[in-house]
Amino acid sequence: GGVFSTWANEELAAGDVIEVMNPQGAFTAKVRTTAMNDPQGIVNDQLEANPRARLVAFAAGSGITPVMAIATTTLASSPDATFELVYSNRSTVDVMFAEEIGDLKDRYPDRFTVHHILSRENRTSPLHTGRIDDEKLSLMLDRMLGAGDVEEWFLCGPFDLVQTARDELKDRGVPEERVRFELFTTGKPTTPAGQQGRDIEVRADEPTFDINFTLDGSSATVESPRSARETVLNAALRKRPDVPFACAGGVCGTCRAKLVSGSCDMDENFALEPDEVEAGYILTCQSRPTSDAVEVDFDA
Ligand code: FES
């Protein structure tokens, strides 16, 4: 039922060509910046400083996808680092990458550990059975993992799981910068993802915000009626359909731009790091102008 998957299944045919964006986002291991996520090929020396770094990931369902890439890369490139994965699914048949996870266990028996948690199947240990709520998570941290000496935590899955884990780690004094996360959605059904692409008519006599944006080196200005309360992204899309966005819910960071002048209110932010916000970046899918004129740069 997804927008893209439905289109891909029903419309896409062999021989079709589609234009895609670069991979992007911040859900990568800081301990090992690879040439792939750093085009300059600069290798972070943090792992050299702590070659025995311990990394721990919580993934649920298809949230395993980026986590597999991070685990595989880190284990291959850092001979002494360890990776522990807590992977939650409904039942055994739902486990994605089962074979690849098995391969990692075979290849790195001392450095890779996986804990499968199944919500609708009974496993021998109660800790491995049922949904991961705050109580179970707390027990896992106490008995299975322990929150100390972890270089980086990776969380990827539905909002509730990620938020529960973030809160618990925070309560245990884990510094924010050691916790990396990626969400599927904000879990808020009220978030109007369909807001993007909203058609808005601008009447000549009504007060507007002026939104100026730069994308791929060219700039444009669009008028946004004050009464419409539209996002910067929505306004920009009315002018240029190639303005980048994906989730429209404040979780992926694809619509990120730098606020060059003016001011905005940003609703949700589950994608920008505190230093990016500090540096003036906004999620345009979540930001509405609060000053007469706003200038944003998608290239910055
Ligand atoms: S489009 Fe995903 S955060 Fe804006």
mmCIF file of C-alpha atoms and ligand atoms in Angstrom:
data_model
loop_
_atom_site.group_PDB
_atom_site.id
_atom_site.type_symbol
_atom_site.label_atom_id
_atom_site.label_comp_id
_atom_site.label_asym_id
_atom_site.label_seq_id
_atom_site.Cartn_x
_atom_site.Cartn_y
_atom_site.Cartn_z
ATOM 1 C CA GLY A 1 0.000 0.000 0.000
ATOM 2 C CA GLY A 2 2.971 2.372 -0.089
ATOM 3 C CA VAL A 3 2.948 5.166 -2.636
ATOM 4 C CA PHE A 4 6.226 4.210 -4.269
ATOM 5 C CA SER A 5 5.938 0.425 -3.874
ATOM 6 C CA THR A 6 2.465 0.398 -5.396
ATOM 7 C CA TRP A 7 3.627 2.489 -8.323
ATOM 8 C CA ALA A 8 6.749 0.352 -8.767
ATOM 9 C CA ASN A 9 4.720 -2.857 -8.709
ATOM 10 C CA GLU A 10 1.981 -1.715 -10.983
ATOM 11 C CA GLU A 11 3.575 0.749 -13.374
ATOM 12 C CA LEU A 12 7.284 0.136 -13.585
ATOM 13 C CA ALA A 13 8.320 -2.041 -16.512
ATOM 14 C CA ALA A 14 11.588 -3.548 -17.681
ATOM 15 C CA GLY A 15 13.549 -0.964 -19.624
ATOM 16 C CA ASP A 16 12.060 2.050 -17.831
ATOM 17 C CA VAL A 17 14.567 4.583 -16.628
ATOM 18 C CA ILE A 18 14.015 6.534 -13.439
ATOM 19 C CA GLU A 19 16.077 9.345 -12.064
ATOM 20 C CA VAL A 20 17.130 8.872 -8.440
ATOM 21 C CA MET A 21 18.787 11.054 -5.828
ATOM 22 C CA ASN A 22 22.060 10.366 -4.083
ATOM 23 C CA PRO A 23 21.865 8.345 -0.891
ATOM 24 C CA GLN A 24 21.690 10.814 1.961
ATOM 25 C CA GLY A 25 20.968 11.154 5.657
ATOM 26 C CA ALA A 26 22.912 11.090 8.888
ATOM 27 C CA PHE A 27 22.262 7.523 10.019
ATOM 28 C CA THR A 28 25.843 6.378 9.692
ATOM 29 C CA ALA A 29 28.484 5.261 12.136
ATOM 30 C CA LYS A 30 30.450 8.254 13.347
ATOM 31 C CA VAL A 31 33.191 5.970 14.547
ATOM 32 C CA ARG A 32 34.004 4.996 11.016
ATOM 33 C CA THR A 33 33.229 7.464 8.290
ATOM 34 C CA THR A 34 33.693 5.455 5.147
ATOM 35 C CA ALA A 35 34.602 6.693 1.716
ATOM 36 C CA MET A 36 31.014 6.012 0.720
ATOM 37 C CA ASN A 37 29.344 8.337 3.164
ATOM 38 C CA ASP A 38 32.176 10.805 2.975
ATOM 39 C CA PRO A 39 33.007 11.561 -0.632
ATOM 40 C CA GLN A 40 36.340 13.072 0.339
ATOM 41 C CA GLY A 41 37.289 9.672 1.689
ATOM 42 C CA ILE A 42 38.293 11.086 5.041
ATOM 43 C CA VAL A 43 38.449 8.279 7.551
ATOM 44 C CA ASN A 44 37.481 9.332 11.038
ATOM 45 C CA ASP A 45 40.192 8.334 13.471
ATOM 46 C CA GLN A 46 37.837 7.828 16.402
ATOM 47 C CA LEU A 47 37.914 4.094 15.879
ATOM 48 C CA GLU A 48 41.666 4.123 15.735
ATOM 49 C CA ALA A 49 41.541 5.850 19.111
ATOM 50 C CA ASN A 50 39.225 3.154 20.427
ATOM 51 C CA PRO A 51 39.831 0.080 18.295
ATOM 52 C CA ARG A 52 37.773 -2.098 20.616
ATOM 53 C CA ALA A 53 34.693 0.075 20.168
ATOM 54 C CA ARG A 54 31.459 -1.593 21.117
ATOM 55 C CA LEU A 55 28.469 -0.762 18.935
ATOM 56 C CA VAL A 56 24.895 -1.735 19.765
ATOM 57 C CA ALA A 57 21.844 -1.557 17.491
ATOM 58 C CA PHE A 58 18.112 -1.916 18.016
ATOM 59 C CA ALA A 59 16.194 -2.604 14.829
ATOM 60 C CA ALA A 60 12.622 -3.598 14.136
ATOM 61 C CA GLY A 61 11.267 -5.040 10.894
ATOM 62 C CA SER A 62 12.694 -3.342 7.826
ATOM 63 C CA GLY A 63 14.632 -1.032 10.165
ATOM 64 C CA ILE A 64 17.319 -3.665 9.844
ATOM 65 C CA THR A 65 18.254 -2.434 6.355
ATOM 66 C CA PRO A 66 20.613 0.433 7.245
ATOM 67 C CA VAL A 67 21.758 -1.389 10.378
ATOM 68 C CA MET A 68 23.002 -4.317 8.290
ATOM 69 C CA ALA A 69 25.090 -1.957 6.205
ATOM 70 C CA ILE A 70 26.552 -0.297 9.295
ATOM 71 C CA ALA A 71 27.289 -3.645 10.991
ATOM 72 C CA THR A 72 28.871 -5.158 7.895
ATOM 73 C CA THR A 73 31.051 -2.128 7.211
ATOM 74 C CA THR A 74 32.200 -1.641 10.777
ATOM 75 C CA LEU A 75 33.019 -5.296 11.383
ATOM 76 C CA ALA A 76 34.897 -5.562 8.100
ATOM 77 C CA SER A 77 36.900 -2.387 8.514
ATOM 78 C CA SER A 78 37.714 -2.544 12.220
ATOM 79 C CA PRO A 79 39.296 -5.820 13.312
ATOM 80 C CA ASP A 80 38.593 -5.419 17.022
ATOM 81 C CA ALA A 81 35.242 -3.622 17.124
ATOM 82 C CA THR A 82 32.191 -5.552 18.319
ATOM 83 C CA PHE A 83 28.588 -5.216 17.189
ATOM 84 C CA GLU A 84 25.515 -6.335 19.124
ATOM 85 C CA LEU A 85 22.168 -6.374 17.378
ATOM 86 C CA VAL A 86 18.756 -6.573 19.013
ATOM 87 C CA TYR A 87 16.335 -7.332 16.221
ATOM 88 C CA SER A 88 12.598 -7.319 16.799
ATOM 89 C CA ASN A 89 10.017 -8.938 14.529
ATOM 90 C CA ARG A 90 6.584 -10.454 14.795
ATOM 91 C CA SER A 91 7.682 -14.005 14.024
ATOM 92 C CA THR A 92 10.541 -15.997 12.522
ATOM 93 C CA VAL A 93 9.162 -15.760 8.989
ATOM 94 C CA ASP A 94 9.241 -11.964 9.199
ATOM 95 C CA VAL A 95 12.987 -11.802 9.877
ATOM 96 C CA MET A 96 14.630 -9.982 6.982
ATOM 97 C CA PHE A 97 18.270 -10.631 6.054
ATOM 98 C CA ALA A 98 18.145 -13.882 8.057
ATOM 99 C CA GLU A 99 20.835 -15.456 5.898
ATOM 100 C CA GLU A 100 23.084 -12.392 5.936
ATOM 101 C CA ILE A 101 22.770 -12.141 9.710
ATOM 102 C CA GLY A 102 23.749 -15.811 9.947
ATOM 103 C CA ASP A 103 26.748 -15.111 7.707
ATOM 104 C CA LEU A 104 27.897 -12.285 9.972
ATOM 105 C CA LYS A 105 27.660 -14.612 12.970
ATOM 106 C CA ASP A 106 29.764 -17.228 11.171
ATOM 107 C CA ARG A 107 32.330 -14.736 9.982
ATOM 108 C CA TYR A 108 32.683 -12.857 13.275
ATOM 109 C CA PRO A 109 31.724 -15.342 16.011
ATOM 110 C CA ASP A 110 33.469 -13.323 18.745
ATOM 111 C CA ARG A 111 32.520 -9.863 17.526
ATOM 112 C CA PHE A 112 28.938 -10.053 16.309
ATOM 113 C CA THR A 113 25.994 -10.990 18.521
ATOM 114 C CA VAL A 114 22.333 -11.000 17.607
ATOM 115 C CA HIS A 115 19.317 -11.186 19.911
ATOM 116 C CA HIS A 116 16.115 -11.993 18.041
ATOM 117 C CA ILE A 117 13.004 -10.712 19.789
ATOM 118 C CA LEU A 118 9.709 -12.076 18.478
ATOM 119 C CA SER A 119 6.470 -10.409 19.499
ATOM 120 C CA ARG A 120 4.053 -13.149 18.424
ATOM 121 C CA GLU A 121 6.101 -16.265 18.927
ATOM 122 C CA ASN A 122 7.197 -17.809 22.175
ATOM 123 C CA ARG A 123 10.920 -18.067 22.621
ATOM 124 C CA THR A 124 12.592 -19.859 25.517
ATOM 125 C CA SER A 125 13.533 -16.649 27.301
ATOM 126 C CA PRO A 126 10.755 -14.171 28.216
ATOM 127 C CA LEU A 127 13.210 -11.398 27.439
ATOM 128 C CA HIS A 128 13.200 -12.508 23.800
ATOM 129 C CA THR A 129 9.423 -12.780 23.575
ATOM 130 C CA GLY A 130 6.842 -10.018 23.141
ATOM 131 C CA ARG A 131 6.937 -6.352 22.247
ATOM 132 C CA ILE A 132 9.845 -4.209 23.357
ATOM 133 C CA ASP A 133 8.275 -1.789 25.831
ATOM 134 C CA ASP A 134 10.133 0.325 28.382
ATOM 135 C CA GLU A 135 10.092 -2.429 30.984
ATOM 136 C CA LYS A 136 11.535 -5.052 28.660
ATOM 137 C CA LEU A 137 14.058 -2.587 27.303
ATOM 138 C CA SER A 138 15.239 -1.747 30.761
ATOM 139 C CA LEU A 139 15.670 -5.463 31.578
ATOM 140 C CA MET A 140 17.543 -5.999 28.330
ATOM 141 C CA LEU A 141 19.936 -3.197 29.118
ATOM 142 C CA ASP A 142 20.499 -4.552 32.620
ATOM 143 C CA ARG A 143 20.815 -8.220 31.784
ATOM 144 C CA MET A 144 21.753 -8.538 28.141
ATOM 145 C CA LEU A 145 23.622 -5.439 27.132
ATOM 146 C CA GLY A 146 24.511 -2.973 29.835
ATOM 147 C CA ALA A 147 24.540 0.701 28.920
ATOM 148 C CA GLY A 148 28.178 1.392 29.827
ATOM 149 C CA ASP A 149 31.140 1.685 27.459
ATOM 150 C CA VAL A 150 29.126 1.644 24.230
ATOM 151 C CA GLU A 151 30.740 3.864 21.624
ATOM 152 C CA GLU A 152 27.585 4.262 19.541
ATOM 153 C CA TRP A 153 23.959 3.180 19.679
ATOM 154 C CA PHE A 154 21.884 2.758 16.523
ATOM 155 C CA LEU A 155 18.095 2.738 16.651
ATOM 156 C CA CYS A 156 15.952 2.114 13.599
ATOM 157 C CA GLY A 157 12.288 1.211 13.536
ATOM 158 C CA PRO A 158 8.850 2.529 14.417
ATOM 159 C CA PHE A 159 8.486 5.704 16.432
ATOM 160 C CA ASP A 160 7.535 4.004 19.708
ATOM 161 C CA LEU A 161 10.528 1.715 19.789
ATOM 162 C CA VAL A 162 13.011 4.401 18.847
ATOM 163 C CA GLN A 163 11.563 6.924 21.260
ATOM 164 C CA THR A 164 11.420 4.405 24.126
ATOM 165 C CA ALA A 165 15.048 3.496 23.557
ATOM 166 C CA ARG A 166 16.147 7.133 23.275
ATOM 167 C CA ASP A 167 14.396 8.009 26.533
ATOM 168 C CA GLU A 168 15.803 5.012 28.372
ATOM 169 C CA LEU A 169 19.358 5.664 27.191
ATOM 170 C CA LYS A 170 19.023 9.318 28.142
ATOM 171 C CA ASP A 171 17.812 8.330 31.624
ATOM 172 C CA ARG A 172 20.866 6.146 31.942
ATOM 173 C CA GLY A 173 23.136 9.068 31.160
ATOM 174 C CA VAL A 174 24.157 8.046 27.639
ATOM 175 C CA PRO A 175 25.262 11.249 25.870
ATOM 176 C CA GLU A 176 22.943 12.261 23.034
ATOM 177 C CA GLU A 177 25.723 12.295 20.459
ATOM 178 C CA ARG A 178 26.325 8.590 20.969
ATOM 179 C CA VAL A 179 22.782 7.697 19.977
ATOM 180 C CA ARG A 180 22.007 7.645 16.257
ATOM 181 C CA PHE A 181 18.479 6.943 15.116
ATOM 182 C CA GLU A 182 16.301 6.712 12.066
ATOM 183 C CA LEU A 183 12.527 6.613 12.088
ATOM 184 C CA PHE A 184 9.994 5.311 9.588
ATOM 185 C CA THR A 185 7.463 7.949 10.569
ATOM 186 C CA THR A 186 6.777 10.213 13.513
ATOM 187 C CA GLY A 187 3.948 7.879 14.480
ATOM 188 C CA LYS A 188 1.585 10.825 14.408
ATOM 189 C CA PRO A 189 -1.381 10.024 12.198
ATOM 190 C CA THR A 190 -2.287 13.683 12.246
ATOM 191 C CA THR A 191 0.911 14.712 10.486
ATOM 192 C CA PRO A 192 -0.378 15.746 7.081
ATOM 193 C CA ALA A 193 2.093 14.024 4.775
ATOM 194 C CA GLY A 194 -0.346 14.786 1.978
ATOM 195 C CA GLN A 195 0.248 18.461 2.644
ATOM 196 C CA GLN A 196 3.086 18.388 0.130
ATOM 197 C CA GLY A 197 1.901 19.140 -3.360
ATOM 198 C CA ARG A 198 -1.141 20.963 -1.972
ATOM 199 C CA ASP A 199 -2.394 23.283 -4.613
ATOM 200 C CA ILE A 200 -2.701 26.821 -3.359
ATOM 201 C CA GLU A 201 -4.159 29.734 -5.163
ATOM 202 C CA VAL A 202 -2.683 33.155 -4.533
ATOM 203 C CA ARG A 203 -5.251 35.962 -4.758
ATOM 204 C CA ALA A 204 -3.951 39.364 -5.782
ATOM 205 C CA ASP A 205 -5.319 41.220 -2.750
ATOM 206 C CA GLU A 206 -4.226 38.938 0.072
ATOM 207 C CA PRO A 207 -1.150 39.260 2.292
ATOM 208 C CA THR A 208 1.624 36.814 1.487
ATOM 209 C CA PHE A 209 5.009 35.616 2.653
ATOM 210 C CA ASP A 210 7.781 35.818 0.058
ATOM 211 C CA ILE A 211 9.754 32.594 -0.027
ATOM 212 C CA ASN A 212 12.983 32.671 -1.951
ATOM 213 C CA PHE A 213 14.813 29.400 -2.471
ATOM 214 C CA THR A 214 17.959 28.226 -4.210
ATOM 215 C CA LEU A 215 18.218 24.733 -5.614
ATOM 216 C CA ASP A 216 20.915 23.355 -7.899
ATOM 217 C CA GLY A 217 22.347 26.804 -8.342
ATOM 218 C CA SER A 218 19.214 28.587 -9.486
ATOM 219 C CA SER A 219 16.925 30.736 -7.381
ATOM 220 C CA ALA A 220 13.232 31.413 -7.482
ATOM 221 C CA THR A 221 10.707 33.298 -5.378
ATOM 222 C CA VAL A 222 7.237 32.107 -4.585
ATOM 223 C CA GLU A 223 4.424 33.935 -2.831
ATOM 224 C CA SER A 224 2.700 32.059 -0.064
ATOM 225 C CA PRO A 225 -0.676 33.367 1.190
ATOM 226 C CA ARG A 226 -0.530 33.897 4.948
ATOM 227 C CA SER A 227 -3.895 32.238 5.400
ATOM 228 C CA ALA A 228 -2.674 29.026 3.742
ATOM 229 C CA ARG A 229 -0.136 28.280 6.492
ATOM 230 C CA GLU A 230 1.795 26.195 3.995
ATOM 231 C CA THR A 231 5.265 24.856 4.557
ATOM 232 C CA VAL A 232 8.326 26.216 2.799
ATOM 233 C CA LEU A 233 8.547 22.887 0.967
ATOM 234 C CA ASN A 234 4.986 23.051 -0.258
ATOM 235 C CA ALA A 235 5.495 26.570 -1.547
ATOM 236 C CA ALA A 236 8.753 25.655 -3.273
ATOM 237 C CA LEU A 237 7.165 22.581 -4.872
ATOM 238 C CA ARG A 238 4.550 24.758 -6.484
ATOM 239 C CA LYS A 239 7.369 26.452 -8.367
ATOM 240 C CA ARG A 240 9.698 23.507 -8.932
ATOM 241 C CA PRO A 241 8.556 19.895 -8.731
ATOM 242 C CA ASP A 242 12.121 18.624 -8.291
ATOM 243 C CA VAL A 243 12.550 20.111 -4.789
ATOM 244 C CA PRO A 244 13.786 17.160 -2.714
ATOM 245 C CA PHE A 245 11.594 15.529 -0.084
ATOM 246 C CA ALA A 246 10.649 12.014 0.930
ATOM 247 C CA CYS A 247 8.772 11.436 4.202
ATOM 248 C CA ALA A 248 7.188 14.888 4.568
ATOM 249 C CA GLY A 249 6.965 14.024 8.264
ATOM 250 C CA GLY A 250 10.173 15.452 9.718
ATOM 251 C CA VAL A 251 12.055 12.161 9.994
ATOM 252 C CA CYS A 252 14.227 11.659 6.921
ATOM 253 C CA GLY A 253 16.006 14.988 6.475
ATOM 254 C CA THR A 254 15.757 14.920 2.664
ATOM 255 C CA CYS A 255 14.093 18.345 2.558
ATOM 256 C CA ARG A 256 16.847 19.989 4.608
ATOM 257 C CA ALA A 257 17.827 23.527 3.636
ATOM 258 C CA LYS A 258 19.686 26.372 5.231
ATOM 259 C CA LEU A 259 17.672 29.335 6.391
ATOM 260 C CA VAL A 260 19.666 32.220 4.946
ATOM 261 C CA SER A 261 17.392 35.024 6.114
ATOM 262 C CA GLY A 262 14.041 35.494 7.781
ATOM 263 C CA SER A 263 12.498 33.204 10.365
ATOM 264 C CA CYS A 264 10.384 30.038 10.448
ATOM 265 C CA ASP A 265 8.575 27.848 12.947
ATOM 266 C CA MET A 266 9.541 24.207 12.640
ATOM 267 C CA ASP A 267 6.966 21.663 13.856
ATOM 268 C CA GLU A 268 8.745 18.311 14.083
ATOM 269 C CA ASN A 269 12.413 17.556 13.892
ATOM 270 C CA PHE A 270 13.577 13.989 14.142
ATOM 271 C CA ALA A 271 16.198 14.361 11.456
ATOM 272 C CA LEU A 272 18.495 17.307 12.132
ATOM 273 C CA GLU A 273 21.305 17.070 14.649
ATOM 274 C CA PRO A 274 21.520 19.855 17.272
ATOM 275 C CA ASP A 275 24.602 21.314 15.555
ATOM 276 C CA GLU A 276 22.738 21.511 12.241
ATOM 277 C CA VAL A 277 19.871 23.401 13.876
ATOM 278 C CA GLU A 278 22.431 25.659 15.492
ATOM 279 C CA ALA A 279 23.981 26.300 12.094
ATOM 280 C CA GLY A 280 20.595 27.421 10.731
ATOM 281 C CA TYR A 281 19.355 24.318 8.924
ATOM 282 C CA ILE A 282 15.637 23.608 8.814
ATOM 283 C CA LEU A 283 13.383 20.832 7.585
ATOM 284 C CA THR A 284 11.406 22.636 4.931
ATOM 285 C CA CYS A 285 8.550 20.103 5.143
ATOM 286 C CA GLN A 286 8.011 21.179 8.751
ATOM 287 C CA SER A 287 8.778 24.896 8.550
ATOM 288 C CA ARG A 288 6.360 27.736 8.073
ATOM 289 C CA PRO A 289 7.501 31.341 7.643
ATOM 290 C CA THR A 290 7.076 33.745 10.528
ATOM 291 C CA SER A 291 8.730 36.741 8.829
ATOM 292 C CA ASP A 292 7.523 38.606 5.737
ATOM 293 C CA ALA A 293 10.339 37.220 3.627
ATOM 294 C CA VAL A 294 12.251 33.998 3.976
ATOM 295 C CA GLU A 295 15.267 32.832 2.045
ATOM 296 C CA VAL A 296 16.408 29.209 2.067
ATOM 297 C CA ASP A 297 19.229 27.404 0.308
ATOM 298 C CA PHE A 298 18.830 23.701 -0.521
ATOM 299 C CA ASP A 299 22.412 23.600 -1.838
ATOM 300 C CA ALA A 300 24.059 24.748 1.404
HETATM 301 S S1 FES B 1 10.854 15.289 3.754
HETATM 302 FE FE1 FES B 1 11.562 13.958 5.335
HETATM 303 S S2 FES B 1 12.099 15.420 6.867
HETATM 304 FE FE2 FES B 1 11.196 16.648 5.366
#
